[in-house]
PDB file of C-alpha atoms and ligand atoms in Angstrom:
ATOM      1  CA  MET A   1     -10.514  -9.692 -41.608  1.00  0.00           C
ATOM      2  CA  ALA A   2      -9.877 -13.161 -39.134  1.00  0.00           C
ATOM      3  CA  TYR A   3      -8.668 -12.382 -35.885  1.00  0.00           C
ATOM      4  CA  ASN A   4      -5.616 -13.962 -35.550  1.00  0.00           C
ATOM      5  CA  ILE A   5      -3.117 -15.236 -32.294  1.00  0.00           C
ATOM      6  CA  ASP A   6       0.591 -15.463 -33.646  1.00  0.00           C
ATOM      7  CA  LEU A   7       2.902 -17.499 -31.799  1.00  0.00           C
ATOM      8  CA  SER A   8       5.913 -16.919 -34.022  1.00  0.00           C
ATOM      9  CA  GLY A   9       9.188 -16.728 -32.414  1.00  0.00           C
ATOM     10  CA  ARG A  10       8.170 -18.022 -28.989  1.00  0.00           C
ATOM     11  CA  ILE A  11       9.429 -20.645 -26.969  1.00  0.00           C
ATOM     12  CA  ALA A  12       7.083 -22.963 -24.907  1.00  0.00           C
ATOM     13  CA  PHE A  13       7.805 -25.205 -22.402  1.00  0.00           C
ATOM     14  CA  VAL A  14       4.900 -27.859 -21.935  1.00  0.00           C
ATOM     15  CA  THR A  15       5.206 -30.003 -19.130  1.00  0.00           C
ATOM     16  CA  GLY A  16       3.473 -33.754 -19.081  1.00  0.00           C
ATOM     17  CA  ALA A  17       3.546 -33.391 -22.586  1.00  0.00           C
ATOM     18  CA  SER A  18       3.575 -37.206 -22.963  1.00  0.00           C
ATOM     19  CA  SER A  19      -0.333 -37.708 -23.183  1.00  0.00           C
ATOM     20  CA  GLY A  20      -3.789 -35.969 -22.786  1.00  0.00           C
ATOM     21  CA  LEU A  21      -3.962 -32.455 -22.508  1.00  0.00           C
ATOM     22  CA  GLY A  22      -0.190 -31.641 -22.298  1.00  0.00           C
ATOM     23  CA  ALA A  23       0.439 -33.513 -25.929  1.00  0.00           C
ATOM     24  CA  GLN A  24      -3.155 -31.640 -26.973  1.00  0.00           C
ATOM     25  CA  PHE A  25      -1.239 -27.831 -25.468  1.00  0.00           C
ATOM     26  CA  ALA A  26       2.150 -28.674 -27.118  1.00  0.00           C
ATOM     27  CA  ARG A  27       0.413 -29.604 -30.904  1.00  0.00           C
ATOM     28  CA  THR A  28      -1.894 -26.791 -30.231  1.00  0.00           C
ATOM     29  CA  LEU A  29       1.087 -24.102 -29.468  1.00  0.00           C
ATOM     30  CA  ALA A  30       3.315 -25.426 -31.853  1.00  0.00           C
ATOM     31  CA  ARG A  31       0.348 -24.992 -34.625  1.00  0.00           C
ATOM     32  CA  ALA A  32       0.081 -21.273 -33.689  1.00  0.00           C
ATOM     33  CA  GLY A  33       3.810 -20.969 -34.821  1.00  0.00           C
ATOM     34  CA  ALA A  34       5.439 -21.172 -31.221  1.00  0.00           C
ATOM     35  CA  GLY A  35       8.415 -23.862 -31.325  1.00  0.00           C
ATOM     36  CA  VAL A  36       7.408 -26.291 -28.190  1.00  0.00           C
ATOM     37  CA  VAL A  37       9.974 -28.017 -25.789  1.00  0.00           C
ATOM     38  CA  LEU A  38       8.550 -31.122 -24.947  1.00  0.00           C
ATOM     39  CA  ALA A  39       9.017 -32.308 -21.195  1.00  0.00           C
ATOM     40  CA  SER A  40       7.950 -35.407 -19.401  1.00  0.00           C
ATOM     41  CA  ARG A  41       9.437 -39.029 -18.151  1.00  0.00           C
ATOM     42  CA  ARG A  42       8.020 -40.854 -21.119  1.00  0.00           C
ATOM     43  CA  ILE A  43      10.572 -40.033 -23.625  1.00  0.00           C
ATOM     44  CA  GLU A  44       9.219 -42.422 -26.472  1.00  0.00           C
ATOM     45  CA  LYS A  45       5.922 -40.843 -26.477  1.00  0.00           C
ATOM     46  CA  LEU A  46       7.416 -37.345 -26.472  1.00  0.00           C
ATOM     47  CA  LYS A  47       9.191 -38.451 -29.791  1.00  0.00           C
ATOM     48  CA  GLU A  48       6.183 -39.739 -31.271  1.00  0.00           C
ATOM     49  CA  LEU A  49       4.726 -36.310 -30.360  1.00  0.00           C
ATOM     50  CA  ARG A  50       7.657 -34.498 -32.319  1.00  0.00           C
ATOM     51  CA  ALA A  51       7.401 -36.534 -35.267  1.00  0.00           C
ATOM     52  CA  ARG A  52       3.812 -35.527 -35.223  1.00  0.00           C
ATOM     53  CA  ILE A  53       4.435 -31.922 -34.958  1.00  0.00           C
ATOM     54  CA  GLU A  54       7.421 -31.969 -37.275  1.00  0.00           C
ATOM     55  CA  GLY A  55       5.174 -33.572 -39.523  1.00  0.00           C
ATOM     56  CA  GLU A  56       2.362 -30.758 -39.501  1.00  0.00           C
ATOM     57  CA  GLY A  57       5.291 -28.070 -40.377  1.00  0.00           C
ATOM     58  CA  GLY A  58       5.992 -27.483 -36.729  1.00  0.00           C
ATOM     59  CA  ASP A  59       9.337 -27.212 -34.386  1.00  0.00           C
ATOM     60  CA  ALA A  60       9.547 -29.438 -31.181  1.00  0.00           C
ATOM     61  CA  HIS A  61      12.292 -30.651 -28.833  1.00  0.00           C
ATOM     62  CA  VAL A  62      12.232 -33.367 -26.308  1.00  0.00           C
ATOM     63  CA  VAL A  63      13.464 -33.101 -22.835  1.00  0.00           C
ATOM     64  CA  GLU A  64      13.218 -35.479 -19.996  1.00  0.00           C
ATOM     65  CA  LEU A  65      11.917 -34.382 -17.118  1.00  0.00           C
ATOM     66  CA  ASP A  66      10.589 -35.451 -13.718  1.00  0.00           C
ATOM     67  CA  VAL A  67       9.014 -32.435 -11.786  1.00  0.00           C
ATOM     68  CA  THR A  68       9.432 -34.969  -8.299  1.00  0.00           C
ATOM     69  CA  ASP A  69      13.012 -34.229  -8.692  1.00  0.00           C
ATOM     70  CA  HIS A  70      14.588 -30.726  -8.174  1.00  0.00           C
ATOM     71  CA  ASP A  71      17.945 -31.889 -10.300  1.00  0.00           C
ATOM     72  CA  SER A  72      16.086 -33.149 -13.366  1.00  0.00           C
ATOM     73  CA  ILE A  73      13.662 -29.619 -13.403  1.00  0.00           C
ATOM     74  CA  LYS A  74      16.542 -27.732 -13.445  1.00  0.00           C
ATOM     75  CA  ALA A  75      18.308 -29.598 -15.740  1.00  0.00           C
ATOM     76  CA  ALA A  76      15.341 -29.740 -18.207  1.00  0.00           C
ATOM     77  CA  VAL A  77      15.167 -26.067 -18.018  1.00  0.00           C
ATOM     78  CA  ALA A  78      18.549 -25.220 -18.379  1.00  0.00           C
ATOM     79  CA  HIS A  79      18.927 -27.964 -21.861  1.00  0.00           C
ATOM     80  CA  ALA A  80      15.661 -26.927 -23.233  1.00  0.00           C
ATOM     81  CA  GLU A  81      17.047 -22.974 -23.537  1.00  0.00           C
ATOM     82  CA  THR A  82      20.353 -24.032 -24.793  1.00  0.00           C
ATOM     83  CA  GLU A  83      18.501 -26.371 -27.361  1.00  0.00           C
ATOM     84  CA  MET A  84      15.393 -23.943 -28.430  1.00  0.00           C
ATOM     85  CA  GLY A  85      16.651 -20.130 -26.646  1.00  0.00           C
ATOM     86  CA  SER A  86      14.875 -18.453 -24.175  1.00  0.00           C
ATOM     87  CA  ILE A  87      11.422 -19.672 -22.658  1.00  0.00           C
ATOM     88  CA  ASP A  88       8.531 -17.256 -23.555  1.00  0.00           C
ATOM     89  CA  ILE A  89       5.686 -19.496 -22.381  1.00  0.00           C
ATOM     90  CA  LEU A  90       5.447 -22.231 -19.405  1.00  0.00           C
ATOM     91  CA  VAL A  91       2.457 -24.807 -19.910  1.00  0.00           C
ATOM     92  CA  ASN A  92       2.731 -26.197 -15.731  1.00  0.00           C
ATOM     93  CA  ASN A  93       0.898 -29.505 -16.773  1.00  0.00           C
ATOM     94  CA  SER A  94       2.319 -32.315 -15.133  1.00  0.00           C
ATOM     95  CA  GLY A  95      -0.368 -33.962 -12.943  1.00  0.00           C
ATOM     96  CA  VAL A  96      -1.570 -36.915 -10.927  1.00  0.00           C
ATOM     97  CA  SER A  97      -3.858 -38.097  -9.369  1.00  0.00           C
ATOM     98  CA  THR A  98      -5.350 -41.062  -6.874  1.00  0.00           C
ATOM     99  CA  THR A  99      -9.143 -42.388  -6.238  1.00  0.00           C
ATOM    100  CA  GLN A 100      -9.536 -42.828  -1.836  1.00  0.00           C
ATOM    101  CA  ARG A 101     -11.556 -41.871   0.687  1.00  0.00           C
ATOM    102  CA  LEU A 102      -9.596 -39.668   3.394  1.00  0.00           C
ATOM    103  CA  GLN A 103      -9.752 -42.125   5.630  1.00  0.00           C
ATOM    104  CA  ASP A 104      -8.080 -44.057   3.940  1.00  0.00           C
ATOM    105  CA  VAL A 105      -5.061 -41.783   2.300  1.00  0.00           C
ATOM    106  CA  ALA A 106      -1.791 -42.804   3.188  1.00  0.00           C
ATOM    107  CA  PRO A 107       1.596 -40.479   3.677  1.00  0.00           C
ATOM    108  CA  GLU A 108       2.866 -41.843   0.414  1.00  0.00           C
ATOM    109  CA  ASP A 109      -0.499 -41.347  -1.193  1.00  0.00           C
ATOM    110  CA  TYR A 110      -0.496 -37.709   0.348  1.00  0.00           C
ATOM    111  CA  ASP A 111       3.364 -37.048  -1.076  1.00  0.00           C
ATOM    112  CA  TYR A 112       2.700 -38.789  -4.237  1.00  0.00           C
ATOM    113  CA  VAL A 113      -0.103 -36.019  -5.312  1.00  0.00           C
ATOM    114  CA  PHE A 114       1.281 -33.301  -3.539  1.00  0.00           C
ATOM    115  CA  ASP A 115       5.150 -34.034  -4.598  1.00  0.00           C
ATOM    116  CA  THR A 116       3.868 -33.835  -8.403  1.00  0.00           C
ATOM    117  CA  ASN A 117       0.397 -31.695  -8.440  1.00  0.00           C
ATOM    118  CA  VAL A 118       2.139 -28.610  -5.919  1.00  0.00           C
ATOM    119  CA  LYS A 119       5.919 -28.860  -5.324  1.00  0.00           C
ATOM    120  CA  GLY A 120       6.844 -29.961  -9.000  1.00  0.00           C
ATOM    121  CA  ALA A 121       4.591 -27.414 -10.388  1.00  0.00           C
ATOM    122  CA  PHE A 122       6.011 -24.795  -8.206  1.00  0.00           C
ATOM    123  CA  PHE A 123       9.820 -25.681  -9.027  1.00  0.00           C
ATOM    124  CA  VAL A 124       9.171 -25.735 -12.343  1.00  0.00           C
ATOM    125  CA  ALA A 125       7.535 -22.700 -12.359  1.00  0.00           C
ATOM    126  CA  GLN A 126      10.303 -20.729  -9.881  1.00  0.00           C
ATOM    127  CA  GLU A 127      12.904 -22.127 -12.392  1.00  0.00           C
ATOM    128  CA  VAL A 128      11.269 -20.739 -15.553  1.00  0.00           C
ATOM    129  CA  GLY A 129       9.933 -17.633 -13.329  1.00  0.00           C
ATOM    130  CA  LYS A 130      13.813 -16.845 -12.495  1.00  0.00           C
ATOM    131  CA  ARG A 131      15.299 -16.611 -15.963  1.00  0.00           C
ATOM    132  CA  MET A 132      12.211 -14.571 -16.956  1.00  0.00           C
ATOM    133  CA  LEU A 133      12.869 -12.068 -14.191  1.00  0.00           C
ATOM    134  CA  ALA A 134      16.610 -12.099 -15.749  1.00  0.00           C
ATOM    135  CA  ARG A 135      15.865 -11.132 -18.940  1.00  0.00           C
ATOM    136  CA  SER A 136      12.921  -8.470 -17.543  1.00  0.00           C
ATOM    137  CA  GLN A 137      15.877  -7.580 -15.408  1.00  0.00           C
ATOM    138  CA  GLY A 138      18.177  -6.775 -18.633  1.00  0.00           C
ATOM    139  CA  ALA A 139      15.598  -4.951 -20.668  1.00  0.00           C
ATOM    140  CA  ALA A 140      14.470  -1.158 -20.612  1.00  0.00           C
ATOM    141  CA  PRO A 141      12.066  -0.693 -18.099  1.00  0.00           C
ATOM    142  CA  GLY A 142       8.482  -1.756 -18.645  1.00  0.00           C
ATOM    143  CA  SER A 143       9.578  -3.169 -21.952  1.00  0.00           C
ATOM    144  CA  PHE A 144       9.450  -6.997 -21.106  1.00  0.00           C
ATOM    145  CA  THR A 145       6.299  -8.409 -21.372  1.00  0.00           C
ATOM    146  CA  GLY A 146       6.951 -11.852 -22.864  1.00  0.00           C
ATOM    147  CA  GLY A 147       6.364 -14.255 -19.860  1.00  0.00           C
ATOM    148  CA  ARG A 148       3.306 -15.973 -19.931  1.00  0.00           C
ATOM    149  CA  ILE A 149       2.858 -18.816 -17.392  1.00  0.00           C
ATOM    150  CA  ILE A 150      -0.102 -21.020 -17.475  1.00  0.00           C
ATOM    151  CA  ASN A 151      -0.536 -23.576 -13.976  1.00  0.00           C
ATOM    152  CA  VAL A 152      -3.041 -26.396 -15.007  1.00  0.00           C
ATOM    153  CA  ALA A 153      -5.111 -26.356 -11.915  1.00  0.00           C
ATOM    154  CA  SER A 154      -8.546 -28.186 -12.444  1.00  0.00           C
ATOM    155  CA  MET A 155     -12.163 -27.143 -11.791  1.00  0.00           C
ATOM    156  CA  ALA A 156     -11.180 -29.769  -8.575  1.00  0.00           C
ATOM    157  CA  GLY A 157      -9.624 -26.616  -7.069  1.00  0.00           C
ATOM    158  CA  LEU A 158     -12.634 -24.653  -6.781  1.00  0.00           C
ATOM    159  CA  LYS A 159     -14.918 -27.140  -5.660  1.00  0.00           C
ATOM    160  CA  VAL A 160     -14.649 -30.233  -3.981  1.00  0.00           C
ATOM    161  CA  LEU A 161     -15.647 -34.241  -5.125  1.00  0.00           C
ATOM    162  CA  PRO A 162     -16.194 -37.267  -3.555  1.00  0.00           C
ATOM    163  CA  GLN A 163     -12.801 -39.308  -3.439  1.00  0.00           C
ATOM    164  CA  ILE A 164     -10.505 -37.067  -4.958  1.00  0.00           C
ATOM    165  CA  GLY A 165     -10.047 -35.239  -1.433  1.00  0.00           C
ATOM    166  CA  VAL A 166      -6.694 -35.127  -2.211  1.00  0.00           C
ATOM    167  CA  TYR A 167      -6.163 -34.243  -5.651  1.00  0.00           C
ATOM    168  CA  CYS A 168      -8.931 -31.170  -4.788  1.00  0.00           C
ATOM    169  CA  MET A 169      -6.885 -29.882  -1.900  1.00  0.00           C
ATOM    170  CA  SER A 170      -3.515 -30.023  -4.334  1.00  0.00           C
ATOM    171  CA  LYS A 171      -5.473 -28.218  -6.694  1.00  0.00           C
ATOM    172  CA  ALA A 172      -6.893 -25.254  -4.756  1.00  0.00           C
ATOM    173  CA  ALA A 173      -2.956 -25.066  -3.723  1.00  0.00           C
ATOM    174  CA  VAL A 174      -2.081 -24.725  -7.467  1.00  0.00           C
ATOM    175  CA  VAL A 175      -4.839 -22.375  -7.776  1.00  0.00           C
ATOM    176  CA  HIS A 176      -3.545 -19.780  -4.695  1.00  0.00           C
ATOM    177  CA  MET A 177       0.269 -20.914  -6.193  1.00  0.00           C
ATOM    178  CA  THR A 178      -0.776 -18.677  -9.280  1.00  0.00           C
ATOM    179  CA  ARG A 179      -2.226 -15.797  -7.452  1.00  0.00           C
ATOM    180  CA  ALA A 180       0.923 -15.675  -5.483  1.00  0.00           C
ATOM    181  CA  MET A 181       2.878 -15.400  -8.649  1.00  0.00           C
ATOM    182  CA  ALA A 182       1.081 -13.303 -10.618  1.00  0.00           C
ATOM    183  CA  MET A 183       1.361 -10.576  -7.742  1.00  0.00           C
ATOM    184  CA  GLU A 184       4.973 -10.660  -7.423  1.00  0.00           C
ATOM    185  CA  TRP A 185       6.107 -11.206 -10.950  1.00  0.00           C
ATOM    186  CA  GLY A 186       3.438  -8.943 -12.659  1.00  0.00           C
ATOM    187  CA  ARG A 187       5.107  -5.869 -12.575  1.00  0.00           C
ATOM    188  CA  PHE A 188       7.982  -7.399 -13.952  1.00  0.00           C
ATOM    189  CA  GLY A 189       6.180  -8.756 -17.310  1.00  0.00           C
ATOM    190  CA  ILE A 190       5.197 -12.282 -16.608  1.00  0.00           C
ATOM    191  CA  ASN A 191       1.642 -13.136 -16.664  1.00  0.00           C
ATOM    192  CA  THR A 192       0.293 -16.418 -14.581  1.00  0.00           C
ATOM    193  CA  ASN A 193      -3.020 -17.503 -14.954  1.00  0.00           C
ATOM    194  CA  ALA A 194      -4.716 -20.537 -14.053  1.00  0.00           C
ATOM    195  CA  VAL A 195      -6.974 -22.967 -16.537  1.00  0.00           C
ATOM    196  CA  CYS A 196      -9.416 -25.526 -14.144  1.00  0.00           C
ATOM    197  CA  PRO A 197     -10.561 -27.714 -16.854  1.00  0.00           C
ATOM    198  CA  GLY A 198     -14.026 -29.683 -16.243  1.00  0.00           C
ATOM    199  CA  TYR A 199     -13.887 -33.319 -16.564  1.00  0.00           C
ATOM    200  CA  ILE A 200     -12.055 -33.651 -20.489  1.00  0.00           C
ATOM    201  CA  ASP A 201     -11.558 -37.478 -21.196  1.00  0.00           C
ATOM    202  CA  THR A 202      -7.312 -38.603 -21.350  1.00  0.00           C
ATOM    203  CA  GLU A 203      -5.349 -41.239 -20.062  1.00  0.00           C
ATOM    204  CA  ILE A 204      -5.569 -39.850 -16.122  1.00  0.00           C
ATOM    205  CA  ASN A 205      -9.229 -40.967 -16.161  1.00  0.00           C
ATOM    206  CA  HIS A 206     -10.153 -42.710 -19.685  1.00  0.00           C
ATOM    207  CA  HIS A 207     -10.966 -45.902 -17.732  1.00  0.00           C
ATOM    208  CA  HIS A 208     -13.942 -44.379 -15.591  1.00  0.00           C
ATOM    209  CA  TRP A 209     -16.119 -43.210 -18.339  1.00  0.00           C
ATOM    210  CA  ASN A 210     -16.995 -46.587 -19.431  1.00  0.00           C
ATOM    211  CA  THR A 211     -17.717 -48.266 -15.803  1.00  0.00           C
ATOM    212  CA  GLU A 212     -21.454 -48.038 -13.605  1.00  0.00           C
ATOM    213  CA  GLN A 213     -19.944 -45.139 -11.637  1.00  0.00           C
ATOM    214  CA  GLY A 214     -18.501 -43.176 -14.406  1.00  0.00           C
ATOM    215  CA  LYS A 215     -21.772 -43.357 -16.327  1.00  0.00           C
ATOM    216  CA  LYS A 216     -23.775 -42.301 -13.626  1.00  0.00           C
ATOM    217  CA  LEU A 217     -21.286 -39.270 -12.833  1.00  0.00           C
ATOM    218  CA  MET A 218     -21.419 -38.062 -16.905  1.00  0.00           C
ATOM    219  CA  ALA A 219     -25.512 -37.933 -16.296  1.00  0.00           C
ATOM    220  CA  MET A 220     -25.077 -35.496 -13.806  1.00  0.00           C
ATOM    221  CA  LEU A 221     -23.058 -33.011 -15.519  1.00  0.00           C
ATOM    222  CA  PRO A 222     -24.620 -29.780 -17.335  1.00  0.00           C
ATOM    223  CA  ARG A 223     -24.492 -31.202 -20.526  1.00  0.00           C
ATOM    224  CA  LYS A 224     -23.913 -34.936 -19.817  1.00  0.00           C
ATOM    225  CA  ARG A 225     -21.125 -35.103 -21.702  1.00  0.00           C
ATOM    226  CA  VAL A 226     -17.047 -34.836 -21.106  1.00  0.00           C
ATOM    227  CA  GLY A 227     -14.850 -32.562 -23.214  1.00  0.00           C
ATOM    228  CA  GLN A 228     -12.328 -32.924 -25.375  1.00  0.00           C
ATOM    229  CA  PRO A 229      -8.526 -31.900 -24.967  1.00  0.00           C
ATOM    230  CA  GLN A 230      -9.009 -29.794 -28.167  1.00  0.00           C
ATOM    231  CA  ASP A 231     -11.705 -27.556 -26.033  1.00  0.00           C
ATOM    232  CA  LEU A 232      -9.318 -25.993 -24.458  1.00  0.00           C
ATOM    233  CA  ASP A 233      -7.277 -25.221 -27.393  1.00  0.00           C
ATOM    234  CA  ALA A 234      -8.170 -21.653 -27.551  1.00  0.00           C
ATOM    235  CA  LEU A 235      -7.525 -20.859 -23.515  1.00  0.00           C
ATOM    236  CA  ILE A 236      -4.456 -21.950 -24.392  1.00  0.00           C
ATOM    237  CA  VAL A 237      -3.406 -19.971 -26.992  1.00  0.00           C
ATOM    238  CA  MET A 238      -4.960 -16.740 -25.740  1.00  0.00           C
ATOM    239  CA  LEU A 239      -3.057 -17.287 -22.461  1.00  0.00           C
ATOM    240  CA  ALA A 240       0.401 -18.138 -24.224  1.00  0.00           C
ATOM    241  CA  SER A 241      -0.016 -14.589 -26.739  1.00  0.00           C
ATOM    242  CA  ASP A 242       0.635 -11.091 -26.219  1.00  0.00           C
ATOM    243  CA  GLN A 243      -2.753 -10.451 -26.531  1.00  0.00           C
ATOM    244  CA  SER A 244      -3.665 -11.411 -23.146  1.00  0.00           C
ATOM    245  CA  HIS A 245      -1.151  -9.031 -21.108  1.00  0.00           C
ATOM    246  CA  PHE A 246      -3.796  -7.318 -19.539  1.00  0.00           C
ATOM    247  CA  ILE A 247      -5.037 -10.759 -18.081  1.00  0.00           C
ATOM    248  CA  ASN A 248      -2.760 -11.867 -14.922  1.00  0.00           C
ATOM    249  CA  GLY A 249      -3.914 -13.843 -12.120  1.00  0.00           C
ATOM    250  CA  ALA A 250      -7.177 -15.098 -13.452  1.00  0.00           C
ATOM    251  CA  ILE A 251      -8.738 -18.682 -12.754  1.00  0.00           C
ATOM    252  CA  ILE A 252     -10.372 -19.826 -15.236  1.00  0.00           C
ATOM    253  CA  ALA A 253     -12.679 -22.629 -15.640  1.00  0.00           C
ATOM    254  CA  ALA A 254     -13.213 -24.418 -18.765  1.00  0.00           C
ATOM    255  CA  ASP A 255     -15.971 -26.574 -17.358  1.00  0.00           C
ATOM    256  CA  ASP A 256     -18.750 -26.977 -19.241  1.00  0.00           C
ATOM    257  CA  GLY A 257     -20.320 -25.198 -16.419  1.00  0.00           C
ATOM    258  CA  PHE A 258     -19.756 -27.879 -13.891  1.00  0.00           C
ATOM    259  CA  ALA A 259     -18.517 -25.423 -10.778  1.00  0.00           C
ATOM    260  CA  VAL A 260     -21.208 -22.888 -10.968  1.00  0.00           C
TER     261      VAL A 260
HETATM  262  N1  NAP B 301      -8.128 -34.908 -17.744  1.00  0.00           N
HETATM  263  C1  NAP B 301      -9.464 -34.086 -17.037  1.00  0.00           C
HETATM  264  O1  NAP B 301      -9.993 -34.409 -17.044  1.00  0.00           O
HETATM  265  C2  NAP B 301      -8.750 -32.653 -16.095  1.00  0.00           C
HETATM  266  C3  NAP B 301      -9.156 -32.299 -15.350  1.00  0.00           C
HETATM  267  C4  NAP B 301      -8.596 -31.080 -14.711  1.00  0.00           C
HETATM  268  C5  NAP B 301      -7.528 -31.110 -14.774  1.00  0.00           C
HETATM  269  N2  NAP B 301      -6.486 -31.730 -15.188  1.00  0.00           N
HETATM  270  C6  NAP B 301      -5.311 -31.685 -14.978  1.00  0.00           C
HETATM  271  O2  NAP B 301      -4.453 -31.583 -16.568  1.00  0.00           O
HETATM  272  C7  NAP B 301      -3.350 -32.114 -16.252  1.00  0.00           C
HETATM  273  C8  NAP B 301      -2.597 -33.017 -17.381  1.00  0.00           C
HETATM  274  O3  NAP B 301      -3.579 -34.063 -17.594  1.00  0.00           O
HETATM  275  P1  NAP B 301      -3.992 -35.055 -18.320  1.00  0.00           P
HETATM  276  O4  NAP B 301      -5.667 -35.528 -18.019  1.00  0.00           O
HETATM  277  O5  NAP B 301      -3.589 -34.669 -19.646  1.00  0.00           O
HETATM  278  O6  NAP B 301      -3.705 -36.930 -17.277  1.00  0.00           O
HETATM  279  P2  NAP B 301      -2.576 -37.536 -18.344  1.00  0.00           P
HETATM  280  O7  NAP B 301      -3.043 -37.529 -19.609  1.00  0.00           O
HETATM  281  O8  NAP B 301      -2.326 -38.412 -17.263  1.00  0.00           O
HETATM  282  O9  NAP B 301      -1.363 -36.533 -17.979  1.00  0.00           O
HETATM  283  C9  NAP B 301      -0.641 -36.346 -16.941  1.00  0.00           C
HETATM  284  C10 NAP B 301       0.996 -35.975 -17.379  1.00  0.00           C
HETATM  285  O10 NAP B 301       1.625 -36.056 -16.216  1.00  0.00           O
HETATM  286  C11 NAP B 301       3.366 -36.058 -16.906  1.00  0.00           C
HETATM  287  N3  NAP B 301       3.252 -36.546 -15.262  1.00  0.00           N
HETATM  288  C12 NAP B 301       3.244 -37.147 -14.574  1.00  0.00           C
HETATM  289  N4  NAP B 301       3.946 -37.315 -13.094  1.00  0.00           N
HETATM  290  C13 NAP B 301       5.085 -36.562 -13.294  1.00  0.00           C
HETATM  291  C14 NAP B 301       6.400 -36.022 -13.219  1.00  0.00           C
HETATM  292  N5  NAP B 301       6.473 -36.680 -11.851  1.00  0.00           N
HETATM  293  N6  NAP B 301       7.263 -35.744 -14.238  1.00  0.00           N
HETATM  294  C15 NAP B 301       6.965 -35.093 -14.686  1.00  0.00           C
HETATM  295  N7  NAP B 301       5.605 -35.168 -15.842  1.00  0.00           N
HETATM  296  C16 NAP B 301       4.988 -36.423 -14.597  1.00  0.00           C
HETATM  297  C17 NAP B 301       2.663 -37.519 -17.449  1.00  0.00           C
HETATM  298  O11 NAP B 301       4.009 -37.350 -18.229  1.00  0.00           O
HETATM  299  P3  NAP B 301       5.285 -38.990 -17.745  1.00  0.00           P
HETATM  300  O12 NAP B 301       3.963 -39.883 -17.285  1.00  0.00           O
HETATM  301  O13 NAP B 301       5.583 -39.088 -19.341  1.00  0.00           O
HETATM  302  O14 NAP B 301       6.379 -37.854 -16.818  1.00  0.00           O
HETATM  303  C18 NAP B 301       1.470 -37.309 -18.538  1.00  0.00           C
HETATM  304  O15 NAP B 301       2.042 -36.559 -19.462  1.00  0.00           O
HETATM  305  C19 NAP B 301      -2.950 -32.764 -14.843  1.00  0.00           C
HETATM  306  O16 NAP B 301      -2.561 -31.467 -13.859  1.00  0.00           O
HETATM  307  C20 NAP B 301      -4.448 -33.068 -14.520  1.00  0.00           C
HETATM  308  O17 NAP B 301      -4.726 -32.973 -13.046  1.00  0.00           O
HETATM  309  C21 NAP B 301      -6.889 -33.136 -15.909  1.00  0.00           C
END
C-alpha cells in the first residue's frame, strides 16, 4: 500500500506565491488536497497561478499582500479567512535579496531586506498565529493539533556567503524566529519549522547561472548543480501535514549537502 499524505479540508496561506518557490509550494499543496490562498503584490501573476491550479482540479483564492505594510498583512489574512475559512497552514515564503559587499550597504538596502524577510515574515506569522491560538483555546484541551507554520529561511541562515551578508543575517533571524515560535506556541498545537533551501533556480537568482560568476559558483557546489522548485515538494507537504505533529522547531536544510 502506498504511503499517502492527504491535505483535503486544510487551508494553506502561501506568501510570495507569484513566482519561484511560493508558486510551486502553492501548486503542490493544492495537489495534496489543500485549499490555497495565493498572497503577494503581483496580483496578475497570482491570478494566472489560480487558473493553473483550478485547471488541475484544485481550489485557490487570490489575495493582495505587501508584507512590509502591517495593515496589508491584517487585511490579507482577514480576507483569506472570510473567503476560504480558518488558515491551518502558513507558508511564510516572501523574501528579497541584494548582492553587495558589507561596506557598500546603505540603510535603505538593509531596511529593504530586513523589512521583508524578518519584520514582514514575523508579522505575517503573528497574524496567522494569533488566529491559530484563538482556535486552540476554543478547542477541548490538547485536541487542537492543526496549526502548521513553515518559515522559508535559507542555507544562508546557517552559513555565511560572500556579498549577500545582510541576506544571510536576515535568514539567520528567521531561523531563530522559528525556534521562538516553536517554543511559545508548540504547547497550543501549533508546529513551527523552517526550511533552508540551497540554491534553487528561480526569479531571485535565474539571471546569475549563466554569468561567469554563476558558473564558478555552480562548479563549487557538492554535486555541481542547482535545484528546481519541485525538489522541495515532499518536504513542504510533510511539514504541512498532520503526520508531522512531532516535528516542531526543526531547521531543515534542503541544499544538496552544501551547508555541511
Ligand atoms: N531560490 C533560492 O535559491 C532560494 C534559496 C534559499 C531561500 N530562498 C527563499 O525562498 C523564498 C522564495 O524565493 P524565490 O527563490 O522563489 O524568489 P522569487 O521568485 O523572487 O520570489 C520571491 C517572492 O517574494 C514575494 N515578495 C517580495 N517582496 C514582497 C512583499 N513586500 N510583500 C509580499 N510578497 C513579497 C514576491 O512576490 P511579489 O513580487 O508578487 O510581491 C515573490 O513571489 C524567499 O524567502 C527566498 O529568500 C530562495
